[in-house]
Amino acid sequence: MFRSLHMKLVLIMLLLITSLMTVVGTFMMTNITGFYIDQFYYQVDSVFGSSNPANAAFVNTLRAEAAQTDGLHTIREMIEAKAGDLGLNSNTRTFYILDGRTGMFLDGSGDRKSFERLQATPNLLTARSSVAAGSALVGAESDITANYMDVAIPIAGGENAYIIYIYDNRSTVNDLNSQLFMIIVQALLVGLLISVLLSFLLSKTMIIPIERLTERAEKVAAGDFGSTITVESSDEIGILTTTFNDMAAVLEETLDEVASERNKLDTLFLHMTDGVISFASDGNILTSNPSASRMLGREVSFYDYDALFGQEVPLQKVMGLQRPNFASRELTVGDRILELYLAPVSDGEDGGVMAVMHDVTAQRKNEEMRKEFVANVSHELRTPLTNVRSYAETIRDMEDIPRETENGFLDIIISETDRMTRIVQDLLTLSRLDSGRAEIKMVRFSLYDAIESVCRAVDLDAQRRGHALVRLYGDTLPMITGDRNRLEQVMMNVIGNAIKYTPSGGGRIEVDAGVCGKNVWIDVSDNGIGIPQKDRERIFDRFYRVDKARSRESGGTGLGLSIAREIVMRHHGSIALTAHDGPGTTVRIVLPIRQKEEGAV
Ligand code: ADP
């Protein structure tokens, strides 16, 4: 309850008022009592005090009267004459004339009974013992805490000794004090009421803005940057409010920036091709991206570190690495080759491990293909070079070589040289197509004319081998966009292969074409040796040949179909073997009818 600032303020005000009134009240009451006592002794001193010479005469007269046998009456009259100076006319103060030796009541303004009710006070006792000494005043002091004040004046004269005893029961000052007490209590109550009202007023000017500030701070802490607080004053609270508003604005801006950066990172994390998994120090997965599950062929969030990579590098070993060191391994998952990098995230107990996987399957395959390609090129060139060299050496070393034999050898040398030239030319074409340097000139041309021109060119060769070249396409074929020369080169290669790989005599080579949607298709079928199932996939690879000897015999380089595929792909088309019943082969080329004309594709 007293934890709120408002209640604390009320409490402080109450305590303040109460303690202030208590101090003031006590101070006043003590001072009033003190003043009353001082006043009493001042009055007594003004009559009996030795400082005033007139008093000495008065006291001496009293002593002289005391020496008389009937002096008591005169003494009483003399005291009564001084009643005004001694304040005896108030009903709180009484004087008694006592026998100096016995302390018995003799006379006075009070009666015997009232005297007997009084205690034997220290002043009275002292006066009795000092009567003989003739002291003037006894007991000029009174205890402030006592409920009376008194003074005893011994008067000794001749044989007689009297004590004039003045007693005040302090009821005046006590009444005054209780009145004062009541006033203070009333003032206290009013003060308390005012303090409560004041504290409400203060809370309006001080605590309400602080409460508003607190409320907004709570909202900001919960991420709600909604509205700003209105600054209503220019005091410290006003400055605090302005500063808080500024701080909230900066915080919102910073958080927005952080959130935006985080979004970017999340998007990157989600769509990056590398697989990323972060593990806590106990091996549980904290985050992972879809690529990680795809690469490992399973939903990684169901596993932990030990199940995924425990076999490769133990978790503790990775955690023990000093950053920026990391562990790397090569993993084979199914037909994928993955490079795995494992690094500690941060030192200490709240650290973890970050695993990054990079798919290097294509890279490795490319490396393999490159090695294979280099080996193939070397091999393809070495064979004709060896032939050329051995025939040339034979011609050089043989004496009396018959002219016919020499010509035969020279023909072989020329044919091998031609073969090497063809290989080099094909390699150059492929290299240009690969690097994009080969220009593809897109123009509109008649597909029918192009196929016809290729068929006419190979017809003679087909006839020579005893094949029938059957043209199934009609003259209604559309105009298409493409590089006519290069597409004719593709068709020449495919039809040439059909002729080459069909045993001489009785072969039937069919060329057909048509339109299918936005594309045209060209089919080249033969009833030749066909291509075994296992080789069908690789037939478009560089230097791949089903029967190397046969291909070489027929002058093939093993690069024709690779070049064909590159050209067709540059036309955004496709070339593939079509599955069909019976022996022989069908190759289908599909090309878009329309595409952007002119310029390199
Ligand atoms: P090549 O110069 O050896 O003919 P290609 O790239 O044109 O090279 O063809 C690759 C291989 O595909 C050939 O060596 C041959 O084994 C096979 N091939 C291509 N066309 C046919 C076909 N119509 N019939 C049988 N085999 C074929």
Coordinates of N, CA and C in Angstrom, one line a residue, residues 382-399 401-417 419-420:
R382 N 45.7 -37.8 -79.9 CA 46.9 -38.7 -79.9 C 46.9 -39.8 -81.0
T383 N 45.6 -40.4 -81.1 CA 45.5 -41.5 -82.0 C 45.8 -41.1 -83.5
P384 N 45.2 -40.1 -84.0 CA 45.6 -39.7 -85.4 C 47.0 -39.2 -85.5
L385 N 47.5 -38.6 -84.4 CA 48.9 -38.1 -84.5 C 49.9 -39.3 -84.5
T386 N 49.6 -40.3 -83.7 CA 50.4 -41.5 -83.7 C 50.4 -42.2 -85.1
N387 N 49.2 -42.2 -85.7 CA 49.1 -42.8 -87.1 C 49.9 -42.0 -88.1
V388 N 49.8 -40.6 -88.0 CA 50.5 -39.8 -88.9 C 52.0 -40.0 -88.8
R389 N 52.4 -40.0 -87.5 CA 53.9 -40.2 -87.3 C 54.4 -41.6 -87.8
S390 N 53.6 -42.6 -87.5 CA 54.1 -44.0 -87.9 C 54.1 -44.1 -89.4
Y391 N 53.1 -43.6 -90.1 CA 53.1 -43.7 -91.6 C 54.2 -42.8 -92.2
A392 N 54.4 -41.6 -91.6 CA 55.5 -40.7 -92.1 C 56.8 -41.4 -91.9
E393 N 57.1 -42.0 -90.7 CA 58.3 -42.7 -90.5 C 58.6 -43.9 -91.4
T394 N 57.4 -44.6 -91.7 CA 57.5 -45.7 -92.6 C 58.0 -45.2 -94.0
I395 N 57.3 -44.1 -94.5 CA 57.7 -43.6 -95.8 C 59.2 -43.2 -95.8
R396 N 59.6 -42.6 -94.6 CA 61.0 -42.1 -94.6 C 62.0 -43.3 -94.5
D397 N 61.6 -44.3 -93.7 CA 62.6 -45.4 -93.5 C 62.6 -46.4 -94.6
M398 N 61.5 -46.6 -95.3 CA 61.5 -47.7 -96.3 C 62.2 -47.2 -97.5
E399 N 63.1 -48.1 -97.9 CA 63.7 -47.8 -99.2 C 63.0 -48.5 -100.3
I401 N 60.2 -47.8 -101.7 CA 58.8 -48.0 -101.4 C 58.0 -47.9 -102.7
P402 N 57.1 -48.8 -102.9 CA 56.3 -48.7 -104.2 C 55.4 -47.4 -104.1
R403 N 55.3 -46.9 -105.3 CA 54.6 -45.6 -105.4 C 53.2 -45.7 -104.9
E404 N 52.5 -46.8 -105.2 CA 51.1 -47.0 -104.8 C 51.0 -47.1 -103.3
T405 N 52.0 -47.8 -102.7 CA 51.9 -47.9 -101.2 C 52.2 -46.6 -100.6
E406 N 53.1 -45.8 -101.1 CA 53.4 -44.5 -100.6 C 52.2 -43.6 -100.7
N407 N 51.5 -43.7 -101.8 CA 50.3 -42.8 -102.0 C 49.2 -43.2 -101.0
G408 N 49.1 -44.5 -100.8 CA 48.2 -45.1 -99.8 C 48.4 -44.5 -98.4
F409 N 49.8 -44.6 -98.0 CA 50.2 -44.0 -96.7 C 49.9 -42.5 -96.6
L410 N 50.2 -41.8 -97.7 CA 50.0 -40.4 -97.7 C 48.5 -40.1 -97.6
D411 N 47.7 -40.9 -98.2 CA 46.2 -40.7 -98.1 C 45.8 -40.8 -96.6
I412 N 46.4 -41.8 -96.0 CA 46.0 -42.0 -94.6 C 46.4 -40.8 -93.7
I413 N 47.7 -40.4 -94.0 CA 48.1 -39.2 -93.3 C 47.2 -38.0 -93.5
I414 N 46.8 -37.8 -94.8 CA 45.9 -36.7 -95.1 C 44.6 -36.8 -94.3
S415 N 44.0 -38.1 -94.4 CA 42.7 -38.3 -93.8 C 42.8 -38.1 -92.3
E416 N 44.0 -38.6 -91.6 CA 44.1 -38.4 -90.2 C 44.2 -36.9 -89.8
T417 N 44.9 -36.2 -90.7 CA 45.1 -34.7 -90.5 C 43.7 -34.1 -90.6
R419 N 40.9 -35.4 -89.9 CA 40.2 -35.8 -88.7 C 40.6 -34.9 -87.6
M420 N 41.9 -34.6 -87.5 CA 42.3 -33.8 -86.4 C 41.8 -32.4 -86.6

